[in-house]
PDB file of C-alpha atoms in Angstrom:
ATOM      1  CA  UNK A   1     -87.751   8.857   6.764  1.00  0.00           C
ATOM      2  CA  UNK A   2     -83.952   8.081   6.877  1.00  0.00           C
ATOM      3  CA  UNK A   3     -82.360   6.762   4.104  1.00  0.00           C
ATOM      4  CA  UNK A   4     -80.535   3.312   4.777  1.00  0.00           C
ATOM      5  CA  UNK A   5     -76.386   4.184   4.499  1.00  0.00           C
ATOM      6  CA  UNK A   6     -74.855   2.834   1.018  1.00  0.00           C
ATOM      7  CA  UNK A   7     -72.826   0.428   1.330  1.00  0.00           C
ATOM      8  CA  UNK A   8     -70.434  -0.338  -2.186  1.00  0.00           C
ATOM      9  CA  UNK A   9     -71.946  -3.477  -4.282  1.00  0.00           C
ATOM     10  CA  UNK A  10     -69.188  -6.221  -4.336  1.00  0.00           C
ATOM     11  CA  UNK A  11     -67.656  -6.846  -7.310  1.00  0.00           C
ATOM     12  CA  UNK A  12     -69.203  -8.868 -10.632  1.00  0.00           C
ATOM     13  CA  UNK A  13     -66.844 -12.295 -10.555  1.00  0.00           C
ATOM     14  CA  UNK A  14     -67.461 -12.131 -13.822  1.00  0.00           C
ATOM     15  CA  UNK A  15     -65.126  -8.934 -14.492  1.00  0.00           C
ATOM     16  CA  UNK A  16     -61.144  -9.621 -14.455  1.00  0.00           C
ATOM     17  CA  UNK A  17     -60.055  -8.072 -11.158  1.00  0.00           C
ATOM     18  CA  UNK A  18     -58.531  -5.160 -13.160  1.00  0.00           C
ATOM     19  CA  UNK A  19     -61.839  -4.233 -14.734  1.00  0.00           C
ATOM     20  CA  UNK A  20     -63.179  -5.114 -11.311  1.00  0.00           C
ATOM     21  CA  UNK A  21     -61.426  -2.179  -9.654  1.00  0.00           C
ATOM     22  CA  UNK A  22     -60.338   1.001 -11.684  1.00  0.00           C
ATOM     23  CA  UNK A  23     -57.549   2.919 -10.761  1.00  0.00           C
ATOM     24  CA  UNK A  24     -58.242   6.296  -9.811  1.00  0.00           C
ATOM     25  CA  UNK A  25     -57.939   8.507 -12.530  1.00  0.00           C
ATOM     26  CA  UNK A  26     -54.702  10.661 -12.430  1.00  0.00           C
ATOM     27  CA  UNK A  27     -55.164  14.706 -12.306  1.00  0.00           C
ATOM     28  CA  UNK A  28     -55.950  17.229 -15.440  1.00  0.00           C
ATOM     29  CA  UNK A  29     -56.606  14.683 -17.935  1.00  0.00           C
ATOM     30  CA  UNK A  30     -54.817  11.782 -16.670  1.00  0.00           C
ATOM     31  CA  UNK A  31     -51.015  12.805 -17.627  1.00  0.00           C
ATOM     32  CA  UNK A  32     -50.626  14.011 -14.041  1.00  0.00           C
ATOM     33  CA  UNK A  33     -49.584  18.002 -15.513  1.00  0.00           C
ATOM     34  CA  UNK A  34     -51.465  20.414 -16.589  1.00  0.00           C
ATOM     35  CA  UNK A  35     -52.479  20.819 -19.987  1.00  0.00           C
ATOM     36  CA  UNK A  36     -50.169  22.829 -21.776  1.00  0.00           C
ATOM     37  CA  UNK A  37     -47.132  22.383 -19.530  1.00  0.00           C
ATOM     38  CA  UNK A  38     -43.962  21.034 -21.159  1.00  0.00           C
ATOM     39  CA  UNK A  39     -42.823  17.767 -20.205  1.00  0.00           C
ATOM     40  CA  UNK A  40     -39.533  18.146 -17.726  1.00  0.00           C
ATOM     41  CA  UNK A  41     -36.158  18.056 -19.770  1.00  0.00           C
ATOM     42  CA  UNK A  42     -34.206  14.799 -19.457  1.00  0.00           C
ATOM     43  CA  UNK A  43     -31.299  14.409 -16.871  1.00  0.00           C
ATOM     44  CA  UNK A  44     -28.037  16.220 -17.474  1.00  0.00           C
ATOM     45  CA  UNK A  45     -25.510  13.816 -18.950  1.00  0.00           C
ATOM     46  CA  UNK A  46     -22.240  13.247 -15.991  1.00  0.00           C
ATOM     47  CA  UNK A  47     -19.436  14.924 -16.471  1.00  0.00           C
ATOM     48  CA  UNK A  48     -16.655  14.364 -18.928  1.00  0.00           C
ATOM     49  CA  UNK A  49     -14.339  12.059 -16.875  1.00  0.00           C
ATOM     50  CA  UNK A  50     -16.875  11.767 -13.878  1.00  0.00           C
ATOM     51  CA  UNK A  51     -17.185   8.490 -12.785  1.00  0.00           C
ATOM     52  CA  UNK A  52     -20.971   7.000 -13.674  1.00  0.00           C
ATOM     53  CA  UNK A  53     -20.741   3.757 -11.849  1.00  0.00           C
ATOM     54  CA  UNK A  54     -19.067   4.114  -8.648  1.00  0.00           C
ATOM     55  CA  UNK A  55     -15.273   4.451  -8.135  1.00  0.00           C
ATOM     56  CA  UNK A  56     -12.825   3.215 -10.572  1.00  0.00           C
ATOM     57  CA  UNK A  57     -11.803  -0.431  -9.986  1.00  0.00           C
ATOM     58  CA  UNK A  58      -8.201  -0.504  -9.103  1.00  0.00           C
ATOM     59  CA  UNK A  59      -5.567  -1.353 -12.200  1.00  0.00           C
ATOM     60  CA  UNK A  60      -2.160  -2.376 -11.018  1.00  0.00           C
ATOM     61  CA  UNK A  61      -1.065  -1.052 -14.916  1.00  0.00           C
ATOM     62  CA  UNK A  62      -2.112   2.112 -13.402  1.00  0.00           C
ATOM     63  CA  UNK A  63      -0.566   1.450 -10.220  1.00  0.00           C
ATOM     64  CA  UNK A  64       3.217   0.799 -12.137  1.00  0.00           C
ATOM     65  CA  UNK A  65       2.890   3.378 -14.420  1.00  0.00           C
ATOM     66  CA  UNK A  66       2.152   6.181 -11.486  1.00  0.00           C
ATOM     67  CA  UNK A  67       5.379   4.997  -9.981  1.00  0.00           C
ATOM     68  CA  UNK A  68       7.243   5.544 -13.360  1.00  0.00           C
ATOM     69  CA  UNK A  69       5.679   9.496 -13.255  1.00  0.00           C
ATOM     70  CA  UNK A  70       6.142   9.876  -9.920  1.00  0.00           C
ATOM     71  CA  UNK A  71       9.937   8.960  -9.924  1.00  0.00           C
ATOM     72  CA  UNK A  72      10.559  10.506 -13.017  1.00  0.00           C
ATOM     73  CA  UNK A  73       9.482  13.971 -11.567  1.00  0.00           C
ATOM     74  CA  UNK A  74      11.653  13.141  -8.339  1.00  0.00           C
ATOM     75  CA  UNK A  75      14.242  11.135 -10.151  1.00  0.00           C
ATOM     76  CA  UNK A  76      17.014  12.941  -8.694  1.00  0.00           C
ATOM     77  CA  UNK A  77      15.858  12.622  -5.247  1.00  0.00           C
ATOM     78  CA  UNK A  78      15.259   9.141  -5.676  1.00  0.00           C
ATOM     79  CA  UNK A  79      18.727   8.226  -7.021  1.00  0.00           C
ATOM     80  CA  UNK A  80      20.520   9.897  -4.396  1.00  0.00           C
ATOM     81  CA  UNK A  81      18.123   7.956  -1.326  1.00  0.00           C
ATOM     82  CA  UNK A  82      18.946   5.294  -3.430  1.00  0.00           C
ATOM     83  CA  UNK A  83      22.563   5.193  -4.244  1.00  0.00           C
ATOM     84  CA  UNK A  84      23.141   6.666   0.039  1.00  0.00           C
ATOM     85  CA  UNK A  85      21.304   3.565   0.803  1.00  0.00           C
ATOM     86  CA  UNK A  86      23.819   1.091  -0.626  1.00  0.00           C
ATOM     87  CA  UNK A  87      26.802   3.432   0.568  1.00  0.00           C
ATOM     88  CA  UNK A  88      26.027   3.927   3.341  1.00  0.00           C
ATOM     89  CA  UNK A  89      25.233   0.821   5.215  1.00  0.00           C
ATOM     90  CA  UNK A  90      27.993  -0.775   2.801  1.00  0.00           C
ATOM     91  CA  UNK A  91      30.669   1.486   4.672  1.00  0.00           C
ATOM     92  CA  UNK A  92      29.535   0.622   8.356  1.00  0.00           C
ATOM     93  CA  UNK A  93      29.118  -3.559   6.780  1.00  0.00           C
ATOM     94  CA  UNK A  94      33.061  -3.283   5.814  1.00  0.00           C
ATOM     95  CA  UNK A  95      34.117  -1.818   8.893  1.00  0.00           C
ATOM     96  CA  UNK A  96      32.292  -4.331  10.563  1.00  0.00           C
ATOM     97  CA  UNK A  97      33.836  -6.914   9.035  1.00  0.00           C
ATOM     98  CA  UNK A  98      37.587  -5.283   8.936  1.00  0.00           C
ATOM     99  CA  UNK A  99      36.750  -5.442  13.084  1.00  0.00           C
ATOM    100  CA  UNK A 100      36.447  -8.902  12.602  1.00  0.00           C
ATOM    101  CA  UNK A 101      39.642  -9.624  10.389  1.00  0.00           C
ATOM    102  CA  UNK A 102      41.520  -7.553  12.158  1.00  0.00           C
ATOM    103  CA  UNK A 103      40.906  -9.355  15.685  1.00  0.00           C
ATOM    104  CA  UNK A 104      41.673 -12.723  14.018  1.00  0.00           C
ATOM    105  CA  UNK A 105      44.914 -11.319  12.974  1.00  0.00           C
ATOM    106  CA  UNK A 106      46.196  -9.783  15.827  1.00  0.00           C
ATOM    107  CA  UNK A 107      45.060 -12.884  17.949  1.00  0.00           C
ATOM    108  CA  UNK A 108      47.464 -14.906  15.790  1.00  0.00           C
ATOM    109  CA  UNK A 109      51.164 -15.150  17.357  1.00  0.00           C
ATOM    110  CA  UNK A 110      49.896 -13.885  20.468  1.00  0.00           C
ATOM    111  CA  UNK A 111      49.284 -16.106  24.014  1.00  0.00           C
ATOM    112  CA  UNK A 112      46.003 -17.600  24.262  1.00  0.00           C
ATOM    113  CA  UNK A 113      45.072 -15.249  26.646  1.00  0.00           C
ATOM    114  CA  UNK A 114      45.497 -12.171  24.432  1.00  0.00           C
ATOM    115  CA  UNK A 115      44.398 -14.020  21.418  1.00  0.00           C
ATOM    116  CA  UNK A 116      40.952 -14.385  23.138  1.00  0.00           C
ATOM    117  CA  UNK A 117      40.443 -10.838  24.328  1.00  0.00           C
ATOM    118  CA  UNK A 118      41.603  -9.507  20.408  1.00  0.00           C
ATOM    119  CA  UNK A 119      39.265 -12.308  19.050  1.00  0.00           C
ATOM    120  CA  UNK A 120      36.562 -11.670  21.220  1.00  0.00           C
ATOM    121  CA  UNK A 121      37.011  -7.835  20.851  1.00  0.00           C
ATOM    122  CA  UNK A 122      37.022  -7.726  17.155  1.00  0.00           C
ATOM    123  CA  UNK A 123      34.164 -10.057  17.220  1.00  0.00           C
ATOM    124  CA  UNK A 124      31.968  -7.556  19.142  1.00  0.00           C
ATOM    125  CA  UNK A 125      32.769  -4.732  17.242  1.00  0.00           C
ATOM    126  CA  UNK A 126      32.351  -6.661  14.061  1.00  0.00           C
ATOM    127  CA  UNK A 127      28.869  -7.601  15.035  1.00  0.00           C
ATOM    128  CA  UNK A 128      28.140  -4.101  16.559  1.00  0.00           C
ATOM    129  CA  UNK A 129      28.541  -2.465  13.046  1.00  0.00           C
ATOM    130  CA  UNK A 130      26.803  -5.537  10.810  1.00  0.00           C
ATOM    131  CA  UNK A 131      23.349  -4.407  13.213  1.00  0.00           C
ATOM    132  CA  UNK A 132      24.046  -0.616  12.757  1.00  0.00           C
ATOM    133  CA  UNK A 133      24.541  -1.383   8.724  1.00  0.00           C
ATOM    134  CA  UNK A 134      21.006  -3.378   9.104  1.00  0.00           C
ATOM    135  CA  UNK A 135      19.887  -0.578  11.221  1.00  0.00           C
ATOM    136  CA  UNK A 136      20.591   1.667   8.189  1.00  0.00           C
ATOM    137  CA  UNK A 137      19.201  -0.052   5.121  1.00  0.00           C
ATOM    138  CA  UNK A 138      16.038  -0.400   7.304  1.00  0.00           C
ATOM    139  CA  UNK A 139      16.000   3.508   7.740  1.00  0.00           C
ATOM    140  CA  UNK A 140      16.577   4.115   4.307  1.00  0.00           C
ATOM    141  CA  UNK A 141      13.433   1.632   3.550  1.00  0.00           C
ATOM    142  CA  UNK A 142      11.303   3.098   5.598  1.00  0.00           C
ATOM    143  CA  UNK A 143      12.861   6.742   3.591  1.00  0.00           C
ATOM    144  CA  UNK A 144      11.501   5.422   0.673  1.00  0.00           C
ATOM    145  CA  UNK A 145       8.470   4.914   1.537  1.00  0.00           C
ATOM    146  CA  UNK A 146       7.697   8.342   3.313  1.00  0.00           C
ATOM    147  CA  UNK A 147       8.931   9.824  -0.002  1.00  0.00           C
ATOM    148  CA  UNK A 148       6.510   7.610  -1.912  1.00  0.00           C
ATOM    149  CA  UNK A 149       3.655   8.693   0.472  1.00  0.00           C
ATOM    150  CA  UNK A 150       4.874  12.228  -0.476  1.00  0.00           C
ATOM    151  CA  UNK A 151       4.254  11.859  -4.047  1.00  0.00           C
ATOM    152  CA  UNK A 152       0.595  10.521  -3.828  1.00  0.00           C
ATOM    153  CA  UNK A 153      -0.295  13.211  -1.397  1.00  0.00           C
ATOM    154  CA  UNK A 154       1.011  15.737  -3.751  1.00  0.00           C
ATOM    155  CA  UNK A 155       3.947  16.713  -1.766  1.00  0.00           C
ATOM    156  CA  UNK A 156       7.642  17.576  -3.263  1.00  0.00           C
ATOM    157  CA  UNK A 157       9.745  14.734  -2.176  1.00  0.00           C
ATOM    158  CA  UNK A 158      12.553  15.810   0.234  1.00  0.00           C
ATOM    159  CA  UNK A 159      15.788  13.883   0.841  1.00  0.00           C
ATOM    160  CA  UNK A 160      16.271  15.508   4.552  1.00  0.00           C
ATOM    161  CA  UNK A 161      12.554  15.775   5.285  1.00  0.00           C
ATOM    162  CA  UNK A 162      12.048  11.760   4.258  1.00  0.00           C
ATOM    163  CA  UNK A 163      13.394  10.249   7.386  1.00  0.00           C
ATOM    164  CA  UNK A 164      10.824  12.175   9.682  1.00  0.00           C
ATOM    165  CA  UNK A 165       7.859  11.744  10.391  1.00  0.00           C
ATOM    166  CA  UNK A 166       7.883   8.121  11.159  1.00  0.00           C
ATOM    167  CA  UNK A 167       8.772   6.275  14.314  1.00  0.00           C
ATOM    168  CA  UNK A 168      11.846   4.875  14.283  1.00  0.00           C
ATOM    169  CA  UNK A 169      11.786   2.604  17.310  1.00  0.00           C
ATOM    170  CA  UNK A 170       8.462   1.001  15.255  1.00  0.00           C
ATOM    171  CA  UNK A 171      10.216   0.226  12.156  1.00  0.00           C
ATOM    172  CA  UNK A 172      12.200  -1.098  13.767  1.00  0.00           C
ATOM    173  CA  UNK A 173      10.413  -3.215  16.544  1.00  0.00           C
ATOM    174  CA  UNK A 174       8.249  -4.010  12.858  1.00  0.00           C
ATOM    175  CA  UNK A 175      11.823  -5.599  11.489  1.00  0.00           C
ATOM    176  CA  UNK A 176      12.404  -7.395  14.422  1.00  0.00           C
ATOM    177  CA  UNK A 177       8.843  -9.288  14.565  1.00  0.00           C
ATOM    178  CA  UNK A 178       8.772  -9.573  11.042  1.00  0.00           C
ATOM    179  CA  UNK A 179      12.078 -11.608  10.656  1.00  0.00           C
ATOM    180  CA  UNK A 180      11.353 -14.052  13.487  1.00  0.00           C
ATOM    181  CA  UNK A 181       7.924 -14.937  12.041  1.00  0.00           C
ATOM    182  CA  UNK A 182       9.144 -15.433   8.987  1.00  0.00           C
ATOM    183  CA  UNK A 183      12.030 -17.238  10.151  1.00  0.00           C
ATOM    184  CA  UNK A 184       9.285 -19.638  11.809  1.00  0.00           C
ATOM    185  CA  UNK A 185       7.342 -20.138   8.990  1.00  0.00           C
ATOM    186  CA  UNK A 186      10.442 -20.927   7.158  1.00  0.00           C
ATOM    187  CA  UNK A 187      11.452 -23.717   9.719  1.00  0.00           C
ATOM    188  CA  UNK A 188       7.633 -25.199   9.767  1.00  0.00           C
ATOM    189  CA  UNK A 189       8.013 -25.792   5.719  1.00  0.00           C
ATOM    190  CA  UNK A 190       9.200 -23.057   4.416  1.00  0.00           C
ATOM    191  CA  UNK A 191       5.582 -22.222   2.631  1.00  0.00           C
ATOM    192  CA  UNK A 192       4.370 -20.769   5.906  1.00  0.00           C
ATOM    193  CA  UNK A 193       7.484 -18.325   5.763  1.00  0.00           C
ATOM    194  CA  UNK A 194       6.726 -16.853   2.294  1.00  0.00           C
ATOM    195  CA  UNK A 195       3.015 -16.764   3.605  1.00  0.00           C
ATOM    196  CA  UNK A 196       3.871 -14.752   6.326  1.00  0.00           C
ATOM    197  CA  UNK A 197       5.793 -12.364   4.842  1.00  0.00           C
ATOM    198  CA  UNK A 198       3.649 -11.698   1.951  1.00  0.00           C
ATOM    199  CA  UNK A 199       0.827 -10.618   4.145  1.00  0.00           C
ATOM    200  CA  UNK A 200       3.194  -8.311   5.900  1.00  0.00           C
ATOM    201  CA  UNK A 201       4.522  -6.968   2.927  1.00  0.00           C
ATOM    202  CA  UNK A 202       2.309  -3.639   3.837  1.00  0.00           C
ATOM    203  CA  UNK A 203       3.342  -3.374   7.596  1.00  0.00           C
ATOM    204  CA  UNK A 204       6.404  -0.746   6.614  1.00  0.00           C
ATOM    205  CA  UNK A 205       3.751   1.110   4.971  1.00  0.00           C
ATOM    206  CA  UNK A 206       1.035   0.904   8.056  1.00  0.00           C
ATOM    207  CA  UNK A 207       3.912   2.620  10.221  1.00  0.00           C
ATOM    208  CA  UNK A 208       5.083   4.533   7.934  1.00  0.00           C
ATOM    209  CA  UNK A 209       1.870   5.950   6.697  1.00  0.00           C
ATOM    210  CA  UNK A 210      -0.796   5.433   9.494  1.00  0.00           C
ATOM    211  CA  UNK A 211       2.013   5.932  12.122  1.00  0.00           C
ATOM    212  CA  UNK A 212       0.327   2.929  13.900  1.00  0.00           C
ATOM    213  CA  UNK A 213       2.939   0.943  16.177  1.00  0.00           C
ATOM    214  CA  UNK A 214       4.627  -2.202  14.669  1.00  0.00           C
ATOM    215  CA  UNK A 215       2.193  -4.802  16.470  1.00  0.00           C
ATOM    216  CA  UNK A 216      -1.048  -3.274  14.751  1.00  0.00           C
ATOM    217  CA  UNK A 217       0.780  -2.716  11.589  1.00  0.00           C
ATOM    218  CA  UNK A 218       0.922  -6.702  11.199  1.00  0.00           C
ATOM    219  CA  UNK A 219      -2.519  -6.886  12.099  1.00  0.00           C
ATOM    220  CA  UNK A 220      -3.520  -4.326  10.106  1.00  0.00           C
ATOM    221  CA  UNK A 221      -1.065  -5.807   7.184  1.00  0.00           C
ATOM    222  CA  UNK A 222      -2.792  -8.950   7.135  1.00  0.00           C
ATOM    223  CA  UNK A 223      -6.518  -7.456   6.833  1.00  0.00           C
ATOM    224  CA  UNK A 224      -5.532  -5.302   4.043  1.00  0.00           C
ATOM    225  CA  UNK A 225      -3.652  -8.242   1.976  1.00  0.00           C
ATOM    226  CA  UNK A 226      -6.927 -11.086   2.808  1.00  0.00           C
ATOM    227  CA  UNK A 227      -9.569  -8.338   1.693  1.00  0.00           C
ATOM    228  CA  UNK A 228      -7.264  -7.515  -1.634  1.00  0.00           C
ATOM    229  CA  UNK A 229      -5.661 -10.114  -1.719  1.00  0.00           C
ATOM    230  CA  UNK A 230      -6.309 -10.698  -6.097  1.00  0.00           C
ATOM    231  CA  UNK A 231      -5.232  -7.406  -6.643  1.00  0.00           C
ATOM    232  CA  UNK A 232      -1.587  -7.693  -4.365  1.00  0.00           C
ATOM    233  CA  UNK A 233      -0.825 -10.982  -5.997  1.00  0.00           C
ATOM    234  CA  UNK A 234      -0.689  -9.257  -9.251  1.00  0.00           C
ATOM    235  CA  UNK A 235       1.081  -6.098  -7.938  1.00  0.00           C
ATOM    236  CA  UNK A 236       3.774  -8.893  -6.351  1.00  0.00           C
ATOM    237  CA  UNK A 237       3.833 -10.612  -9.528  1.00  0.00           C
ATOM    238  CA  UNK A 238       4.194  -7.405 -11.332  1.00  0.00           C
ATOM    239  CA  UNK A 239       6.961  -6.610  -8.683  1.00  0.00           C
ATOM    240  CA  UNK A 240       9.368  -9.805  -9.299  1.00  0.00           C
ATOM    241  CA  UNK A 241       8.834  -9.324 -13.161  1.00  0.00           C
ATOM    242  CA  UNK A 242      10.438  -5.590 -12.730  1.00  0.00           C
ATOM    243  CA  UNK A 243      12.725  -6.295 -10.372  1.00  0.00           C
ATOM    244  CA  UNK A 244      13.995  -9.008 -12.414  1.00  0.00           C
ATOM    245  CA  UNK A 245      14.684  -6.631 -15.401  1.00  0.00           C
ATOM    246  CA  UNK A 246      16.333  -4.031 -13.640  1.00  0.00           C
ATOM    247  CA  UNK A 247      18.624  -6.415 -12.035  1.00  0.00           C
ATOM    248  CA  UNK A 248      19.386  -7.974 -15.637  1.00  0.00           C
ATOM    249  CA  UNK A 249      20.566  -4.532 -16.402  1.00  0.00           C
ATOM    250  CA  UNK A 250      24.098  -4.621 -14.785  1.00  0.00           C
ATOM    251  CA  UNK A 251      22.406  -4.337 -11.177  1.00  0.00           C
ATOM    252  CA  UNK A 252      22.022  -0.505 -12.300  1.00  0.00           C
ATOM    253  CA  UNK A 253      18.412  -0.874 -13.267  1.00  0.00           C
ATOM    254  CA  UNK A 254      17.409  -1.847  -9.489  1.00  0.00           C
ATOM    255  CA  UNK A 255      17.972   2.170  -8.789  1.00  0.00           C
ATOM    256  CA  UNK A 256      14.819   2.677 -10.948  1.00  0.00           C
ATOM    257  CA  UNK A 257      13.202  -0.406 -10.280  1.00  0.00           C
ATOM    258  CA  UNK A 258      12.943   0.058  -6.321  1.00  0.00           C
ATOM    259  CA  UNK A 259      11.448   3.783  -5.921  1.00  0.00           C
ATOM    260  CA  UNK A 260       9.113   3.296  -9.007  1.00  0.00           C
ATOM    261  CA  UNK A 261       8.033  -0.575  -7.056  1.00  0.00           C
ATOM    262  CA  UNK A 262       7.434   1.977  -3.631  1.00  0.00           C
ATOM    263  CA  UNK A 263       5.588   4.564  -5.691  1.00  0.00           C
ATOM    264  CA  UNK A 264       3.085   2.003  -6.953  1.00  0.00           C
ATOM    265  CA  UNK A 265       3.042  -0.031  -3.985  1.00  0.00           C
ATOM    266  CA  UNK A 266       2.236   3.606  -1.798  1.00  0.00           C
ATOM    267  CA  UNK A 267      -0.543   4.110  -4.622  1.00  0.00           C
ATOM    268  CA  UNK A 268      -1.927   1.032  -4.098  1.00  0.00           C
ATOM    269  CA  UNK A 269      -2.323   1.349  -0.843  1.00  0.00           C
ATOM    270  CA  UNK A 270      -4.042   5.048  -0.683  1.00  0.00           C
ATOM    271  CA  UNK A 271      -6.375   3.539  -3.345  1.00  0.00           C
ATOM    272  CA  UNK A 272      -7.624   0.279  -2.176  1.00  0.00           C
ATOM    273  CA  UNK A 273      -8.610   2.283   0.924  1.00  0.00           C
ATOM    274  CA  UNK A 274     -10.537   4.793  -0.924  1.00  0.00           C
ATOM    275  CA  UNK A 275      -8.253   7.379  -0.680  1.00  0.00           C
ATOM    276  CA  UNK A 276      -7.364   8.751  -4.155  1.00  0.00           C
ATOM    277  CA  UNK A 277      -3.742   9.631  -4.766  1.00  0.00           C
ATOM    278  CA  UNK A 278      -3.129  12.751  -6.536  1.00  0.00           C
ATOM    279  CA  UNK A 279      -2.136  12.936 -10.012  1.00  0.00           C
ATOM    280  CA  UNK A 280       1.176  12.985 -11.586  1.00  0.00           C
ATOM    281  CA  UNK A 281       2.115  14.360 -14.557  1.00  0.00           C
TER     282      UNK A 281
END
């Protein structure tokens, strides 16, 4: 005769529901090994100077004092960019303005006919050279910068190879765009002006670096500043406070101040978009 199929009892409810239902019972012995085999050895500690809990947070301490290594190794370089870039533009500025001065004077004891044509003419040429001296300093910025970039990518910094590989008709299309927003902000209520130009302080360095064109460098320029925005206050802060003590010392100390402000301000941003800089010594 056939057995009727077992079916499992249901449980006493008058066992706990863990006594109710044992776990299974783990392999040889219920430690899950075999018997005799040595437990496994405990994970190898990280590295010495490995990272354990992500990336490093950025530090803009670290940030200024890379720019003091970095133009200390290049200090010579970064003299000379930076003593050409007050020469230079300086010298095409004063012959602008001797164009100017010197129209006014020859108009003067002449008919009013001639005095117009020398006024106008020295007028022209005076303004001609004050946008070729702006021009200039603009080019030597945007110098800086590349040679900054050229430190945290490990590069030797180059007077002559500085002003290339960035577009020049960018920069400065960038310049142009830059100073009329700002100079609307600055007639809304003047807050709006230092707003603006804040969050395009990283534009130069979005052309520059990224070679993107001057209209996505602003766009790009304010992403970057609203997702960091803590960390670029204090750099800016950090920024005025050094620039104010190299201008205290006789002007002189600005020819530090500026490359080592580029250096960190290049560091920063390679780092805040997770692209680590390399070292200086």
């Amino acid at each position: 005769m056939t057995e009727p199929p077992q079916y499992p009892s249901a449980p006493d409810p008058n066992l706990p529901p863990s006594a109710a239902t044992p776990p299974p019972t783990p392999p040889y012995g219920g430690y899950g090994t075999p018997p005799g085999t040595p437990p496994p050895p405990p994970p190898a500690p990280p590295a010495y100077g490995a990272p354990q809990y992500g990336p490093p947070a950025y530090d803009v301490m670290a940030a200024v004092s890379y720019g003091w290594r970095g133009f200390k190794a290049n200090a010579g370089t970064f003299l000379l960019l930076g003593i050409l870039a007050i020469v230079i533009p300086g010298i095409v500025s004063f012959v602008g303005s001797a164009f100017n001065a010197g129209g006014s004077a020859l108009a003067d004891g002449t008919s009013s006919s001639m005095r117009i044509g020398f006024g106008a003419t020295g007028g022209l040429l005076g303004f001609v050279f004050s946008i070729a001296a702006q021009v200039l300093s603009l080019f030597f910025t945007a110098a800086s910068i590349r040679a900054a970039f050229d430190v945290t990518e490990g590069r030797r910094v180059d007077l002559g190879a500085a002003f290339t590989r960035w577009n020049k008709g960018q920069v400065i299309l960038l310049a142009v765009l830059v100073s009329i927003g700002t100079m609307v902000g600055f007639i809304l209520c003047v807050l709006p002006g230092i707003v603006f130009l804040f969050f395009t302080w990283f534009g130069m360095y979005f052309v520059v670096g990224n070679a993107q064109s001057a209209v996505e460098a602003i766009g790009s320029s304010f992403r970057f500043t609203a997702d960091n925005l803590g960390n670029l206050l204090l750099l800016f802060l950090m920024a005025i406070l050094i620039g104010l003590l190299g201008a205290l010392a006789c002007l002189v100390g600005l020819l530090v101040a500026i490359p080592l402000l580029t250096i960190a301000a290049a560091y920063t941003f390679r780092f805040l978009q997770g692209q680590m800089p390399v070292p200086v010594a």
